[in-house]
């Protein structure tokens, strides 16, 4: 993993201006949830202006100079951690792909709960900050501390809660003490913007984005499990027939997945050679291969034949790969292009999304319909 040892400075003051709103497609206006048009995800590092935003509640007021994180629970030295305190720890920078657990939800049938993301709730950024592990060790984390709760400054009503609740998520001790789990103050070489969690947020590499808590206000080290709504009821896999009174499986690592970024859905392209392009990633492992197929629309699964794509660009543990695959279309027609990634453990994407109640962690093969036409004469 590339963790640079440069000592940086978290900057105080006002967060930088928000990105131009028209670079993202708005999914929900307020609290703002907006995604990248797939075709715009064509660079290894996603510019901040094209990085999706997912907010559960209205964004909190941010006074970065005064910011403190309250650290409590199973630690020998509880107390506030200021931005100045964070600057005392060594600084590291990691390129991390973040995907929202609800990404691609709109492709699941029957319709599930949750906001209707297409495929653009994903991006890759250069995050700079300090290891959460260093902060926890400096506070003297006790052996009894098993669960680390990260709480944001934003709050609001949620189904089933009598009063407003904060956005909070928990990590098991091992993930919290992984040196790559960051308290980040910078994104893509600039202080975090307000939308992305200024002045400090968690970055939990390899996990779905829900764990990367923004506007981090509180860290609690618990002996037992955390029973907060977002951990036990929201970001969980609920299958058909599951008992609602039994504990649910939490969403954690990113499942292996790929998306086609070119051509776009419903594109009309001329007969001949085309370079199909896309992205692929996996949380627990690296992407070993991507394959592309262009079965005629309506083809049965056995008729799908896969052509290997070439993986491009840097290969870093927590970052996506771009890929390309030249295909020749010899006959006009309506085609379904599909892409399928396989990771180093041999785990591959399913052909169809499997239903779960919350519509989370879907990683089915992405299929894009296109029209191939004879060139106009
Ligand atoms: N942190 C807080 N405080 N509030 C939130 O609503 N959303 C989470 C996570 N952290 C959220 C949060 C979810 S679901 C995702 S996918 C990521 O932030 C999105 O991060 P981004 O908005 O910077 O892209």
XYZ file of C-alpha atoms and ligand atoms in Angstrom:
401
model
C 0.000 0.000 0.000
C 1.268 3.415 -0.782
C 1.255 5.362 2.451
C 3.418 8.432 2.098
C 5.352 9.505 5.155
C 5.261 13.227 4.367
C 4.213 15.286 7.343
C 1.379 17.474 6.174
C -0.668 20.196 7.768
C -4.412 19.996 8.170
C -5.580 23.507 7.364
C -8.126 25.342 9.468
C -10.614 28.000 8.368
C -13.402 27.799 5.844
C -13.801 24.682 3.681
C -13.251 25.201 -0.080
C -16.180 26.120 -2.324
C -18.639 23.383 -3.226
C -18.343 21.747 -6.665
C -20.256 23.090 -9.617
C -23.684 21.475 -9.148
C -24.166 20.555 -12.793
C -21.343 17.986 -12.829
C -23.436 15.541 -10.801
C -26.923 14.180 -11.408
C -29.145 14.969 -8.444
C -30.931 11.901 -7.032
C -32.422 13.656 -3.979
C -32.346 17.450 -3.649
C -32.314 17.762 0.166
C -30.569 16.175 1.976
C -28.358 16.286 -1.109
C -27.623 12.994 -2.822
C -26.029 13.281 -6.246
C -24.182 10.880 -8.514
C -21.672 11.029 -11.338
C -22.773 10.409 -14.907
C -21.003 7.098 -15.657
C -19.248 8.491 -18.721
C -17.533 11.117 -16.571
C -15.680 8.507 -14.475
C -12.891 8.307 -17.031
C -9.889 9.265 -14.889
C -8.132 7.169 -12.235
C -8.612 9.951 -9.682
C -12.143 11.348 -9.739
C -12.074 15.163 -9.571
C -13.876 16.300 -6.423
C -16.487 18.067 -8.552
C -17.475 14.686 -10.040
C -17.352 12.699 -6.797
C -20.815 11.565 -5.682
C -22.389 12.954 -2.508
C -24.535 10.934 -0.100
C -26.156 12.714 2.850
C -28.780 11.232 5.165
C -29.501 14.502 6.961
C -28.987 18.201 6.229
C -25.289 19.038 6.272
C -24.173 20.406 9.668
C -22.677 23.861 10.148
C -18.919 23.596 9.943
C -16.613 25.830 11.981
C -13.356 24.127 11.215
C -11.173 26.186 13.555
C -13.136 25.103 16.632
C -13.591 21.469 15.660
C -13.129 18.801 18.329
C -13.708 15.066 18.280
C -14.898 13.659 21.580
C -13.077 10.383 22.278
C -14.580 8.221 25.027
C -15.257 4.695 26.246
C -12.675 1.942 26.579
C -9.582 4.168 26.456
C -7.186 5.057 29.276
C -7.173 8.774 28.358
C -10.590 9.958 27.102
C -11.044 13.568 26.040
C -11.355 15.927 23.095
C -9.092 15.567 20.054
C -8.612 18.860 18.211
C -7.415 19.444 14.656
C -4.136 20.677 16.172
C -3.819 17.340 18.026
C -4.316 15.483 14.743
C -1.449 17.447 13.202
C 0.902 15.850 15.758
C 0.440 12.419 14.186
C 2.232 11.246 11.059
C 0.388 11.926 7.886
C -0.490 9.418 5.196
C -2.152 9.520 1.828
C -4.072 6.639 0.253
C -5.978 6.347 -3.005
C -9.319 4.767 -2.159
C -12.352 3.879 -4.251
C -15.565 4.586 -2.374
C -18.859 3.080 -3.487
C -22.151 3.744 -1.759
C -23.803 0.505 -0.624
C -26.935 1.617 -2.478
C -25.153 2.116 -5.818
C -26.991 0.448 -8.762
C -30.062 -0.092 -6.528
C -32.387 1.002 -9.326
C -31.483 -2.192 -11.233
C -32.886 -4.494 -8.525
C -36.356 -5.957 -8.970
C -38.778 -6.079 -7.246
C -38.222 -2.473 -6.188
C -36.470 -2.230 -2.816
C -36.325 0.388 -0.090
C -33.853 3.215 -0.487
C -33.031 6.040 -2.857
C -32.855 5.193 -6.547
C -29.182 5.379 -7.432
C -28.209 4.490 -10.966
C -24.526 3.458 -11.145
C -22.668 6.692 -10.364
C -22.458 6.569 -6.544
C -18.796 5.668 -6.850
C -15.520 7.556 -7.122
C -11.814 7.301 -6.380
C -9.944 9.992 -4.470
C -6.603 10.661 -2.869
C -7.323 10.957 0.850
C -4.828 12.446 3.287
C -5.037 12.194 7.041
C -3.805 10.254 10.034
C -4.331 6.618 10.999
C -7.268 6.182 13.350
C -5.086 3.485 14.966
C -2.475 6.059 16.008
C -5.128 8.229 17.644
C -6.645 5.235 19.462
C -3.239 3.991 20.636
C -2.281 7.472 21.840
C -5.490 7.500 23.903
C -4.572 4.096 25.329
C -7.258 1.886 23.810
C -7.988 -0.918 26.291
C -8.072 -4.609 25.398
C -11.747 -4.637 26.380
C -12.578 -2.204 23.537
C -14.041 -4.311 20.703
C -16.242 -1.914 18.715
C -15.348 1.599 17.575
C -18.318 3.885 16.944
C -17.851 6.849 14.607
C -20.470 9.580 14.890
C -21.049 12.575 12.625
C -22.300 16.038 13.555
C -25.400 15.654 11.364
C -28.656 14.406 12.803
C -32.292 13.991 11.962
C -35.332 11.726 12.165
C -35.140 8.132 11.003
C -37.810 5.456 10.712
C -38.499 3.968 14.113
C -36.640 6.590 16.169
C -38.690 8.712 18.565
C -36.300 11.659 18.358
C -33.519 12.852 16.044
C -30.550 10.534 15.811
C -26.997 11.253 14.645
C -25.417 9.522 11.665
C -23.210 6.866 13.288
C -21.553 3.674 12.149
C -19.259 1.186 13.878
C -16.129 -0.739 12.986
C -14.794 -3.899 14.603
C -11.541 -3.273 16.501
C -9.406 -4.973 13.805
C -10.660 -2.675 11.037
C -10.385 0.426 13.217
C -6.778 -0.487 14.080
C -5.814 -1.186 10.467
C -3.242 1.543 9.733
C -5.025 2.303 6.442
C -8.232 3.378 8.195
C -7.895 7.139 8.230
C -9.179 10.254 9.871
C -8.924 12.291 6.676
C -8.689 16.061 6.418
C -7.849 16.355 2.711
C -9.316 15.024 -0.521
C -7.451 15.275 -3.828
C -4.852 17.666 -2.427
C -7.269 20.194 -0.886
C -8.972 20.471 2.499
C -12.209 18.464 2.567
C -15.192 20.359 1.202
C -18.277 20.654 3.373
C -20.182 18.140 1.216
C -17.440 15.558 1.701
C -17.230 15.894 5.473
C -15.073 18.927 6.423
C -13.072 19.297 8.503
C -12.464 15.621 9.292
C -14.023 12.354 8.217
C -13.256 8.668 8.430
C -12.009 6.807 5.376
C -12.451 3.057 5.662
C -10.677 1.549 2.641
C -12.185 -1.541 1.057
C -15.585 -1.052 2.711
C -18.753 0.436 1.306
C -18.973 4.196 1.843
C -21.424 4.102 4.780
C -18.529 3.472 7.201
C -16.582 6.561 6.092
C -18.362 8.874 8.519
C -18.268 12.573 7.588
C -18.118 15.606 9.940
C -16.678 13.294 12.605
C -17.629 14.580 16.057
C -17.386 11.589 18.325
C -15.438 8.340 18.629
C -16.647 5.849 21.222
C -14.858 2.618 22.073
C -17.357 0.013 23.272
C -16.906 -3.355 24.941
C -19.919 -4.835 23.208
C -21.624 -4.397 19.838
C -23.109 -1.080 18.677
C -26.883 -1.046 18.332
C -27.261 2.187 16.324
C -29.928 2.309 13.616
C -27.560 2.682 10.651
C -25.481 -0.327 11.761
C -28.222 -2.728 12.810
C -31.174 -1.777 10.580
C -30.056 0.305 7.626
C -26.786 -0.967 6.105
C -27.656 -4.648 6.471
C -28.469 -7.510 4.133
C -32.047 -8.714 4.685
C -33.058 -11.696 2.595
C -36.497 -13.003 1.735
C -37.961 -14.780 4.779
C -35.421 -13.449 7.307
C -36.719 -13.022 10.866
C -37.101 -9.267 11.577
C -36.278 -9.839 15.272
C -32.952 -11.566 14.637
C -29.644 -9.699 14.144
C -29.009 -8.865 10.497
C -25.833 -9.251 8.455
C -23.981 -5.924 8.331
C -22.729 -4.556 5.005
C -18.923 -4.306 5.112
C -16.468 -5.036 2.242
C -17.003 -3.969 -1.334
C -18.097 -6.826 -3.559
C -16.207 -7.342 -6.809
C -17.884 -5.271 -9.530
C -17.367 -3.602 -12.894
C -19.240 -0.948 -14.829
C -19.180 0.073 -18.481
C -18.414 3.785 -18.852
C -18.374 3.811 -22.683
C -20.517 3.529 -24.702
C -23.389 5.022 -22.717
C -26.773 3.341 -22.427
C -28.815 3.568 -25.677
C -25.829 4.839 -27.688
C -26.081 4.516 -31.459
C -22.713 3.525 -32.874
C -21.643 2.669 -36.439
C -20.592 -0.815 -37.592
C -16.910 -1.553 -37.091
C -14.330 -1.422 -34.314
C -15.046 0.180 -30.967
C -13.118 0.426 -27.730
C -15.413 -0.505 -24.843
C -14.231 1.112 -21.602
C -15.024 0.810 -17.926
C -13.993 0.492 -14.287
C -13.644 -2.492 -11.933
C -12.898 -2.902 -8.213
C -13.085 -5.233 -5.243
C -12.783 -4.555 -1.508
C -11.047 -7.619 -0.123
C -8.931 -8.533 -3.078
C -7.584 -7.174 -6.329
C -9.352 -7.398 -9.670
C -7.769 -10.218 -11.653
C -9.737 -9.936 -14.876
C -12.578 -8.207 -16.653
C -14.431 -9.717 -19.571
C -16.880 -8.148 -21.961
C -19.638 -9.707 -24.011
C -21.879 -8.377 -26.718
C -24.556 -10.975 -27.034
C -27.430 -9.905 -29.241
C -30.282 -8.623 -27.118
C -32.437 -11.501 -25.896
C -29.616 -14.052 -26.141
C -29.810 -16.854 -23.639
C -27.029 -17.059 -21.064
C -25.176 -20.006 -22.636
C -24.854 -17.920 -25.800
C -22.851 -15.236 -24.013
C -19.194 -15.493 -24.932
C -16.761 -13.359 -22.989
C -13.800 -11.426 -24.435
C -10.963 -10.510 -22.035
C -10.448 -6.785 -21.440
C -7.092 -5.136 -20.694
C -6.639 -3.660 -17.220
C -5.114 -0.184 -17.386
C -3.341 2.304 -15.155
C -2.007 2.023 -11.620
C -2.762 -1.025 -9.501
C -3.208 -0.031 -5.857
C -4.792 -2.083 -3.143
C -7.912 0.008 -2.544
C -8.336 1.681 -5.928
C -10.333 0.709 -8.972
C -8.806 -0.275 -12.318
C -9.855 1.198 -15.589
C -10.123 -1.285 -18.446
C -10.721 -1.357 -22.181
C -11.739 -3.983 -24.669
C -11.714 -3.615 -28.483
C -14.779 -5.181 -30.085
C -15.737 -5.410 -33.728
C -19.405 -5.160 -34.602
C -19.898 -6.757 -38.017
C -23.667 -6.804 -38.153
C -26.140 -4.059 -37.411
C -28.459 -4.768 -34.521
C -29.567 -4.083 -30.991
C -26.928 -5.403 -28.635
C -26.511 -5.880 -24.923
C -22.973 -5.148 -23.806
C -22.027 -6.749 -20.537
C -18.926 -6.541 -18.329
C -17.918 -9.006 -15.646
C -15.026 -8.727 -13.184
C -13.343 -11.542 -11.249
C -11.109 -10.980 -8.239
C -7.902 -12.725 -7.159
C -9.894 -15.197 -5.043
C -11.771 -16.275 -8.175
C -15.000 -14.580 -7.034
C -16.949 -13.249 -9.987
C -20.031 -11.072 -10.465
C -23.462 -12.698 -10.693
C -25.346 -12.188 -13.961
C -28.451 -10.795 -12.284
C -28.951 -8.694 -9.149
C -30.257 -10.689 -6.216
C -33.033 -9.012 -4.252
C -32.521 -7.881 -0.662
C -34.907 -5.729 1.347
C -32.671 -2.667 1.595
C -31.291 -2.977 -1.925
C -27.672 -2.837 -0.800
C -24.359 -4.221 -2.044
C -25.610 -5.202 -5.481
C -22.797 -6.242 -7.820
C -24.573 -7.869 -10.729
C -23.096 -7.733 -14.215
C -23.712 -4.321 -15.789
C -25.607 -4.582 -19.066
C -25.869 -1.635 -21.457
C -28.157 -1.683 -24.476
C -26.797 -0.121 -27.670
C -27.775 0.116 -31.337
C -25.231 -0.670 -34.050
C -26.158 0.868 -37.416
C -24.858 0.824 -40.938
C -23.059 4.098 -41.676
C -25.334 6.634 -43.377
C -24.681 6.860 -47.145
N -21.362 10.533 7.296
C -22.287 11.324 7.847
N -21.963 12.025 8.942
N -23.526 11.453 7.326
C -23.888 10.717 6.191
O -25.025 10.846 5.747
N -23.206 9.076 4.514
C -22.361 7.882 4.366
C -20.890 8.243 4.502
N -20.678 9.054 5.654
C -22.929 9.855 5.608
C -21.639 9.819 6.191
C -22.545 7.215 3.100
S -23.888 6.208 2.992
C -21.632 7.303 2.077
S -21.798 6.365 0.699
C -20.493 8.209 2.145
O -20.487 8.969 3.344
C -20.504 9.162 0.980
O -19.441 10.051 1.071
P -19.421 11.336 0.120
O -20.708 12.075 0.288
O -18.208 12.122 0.491
O -19.301 10.795 -1.296
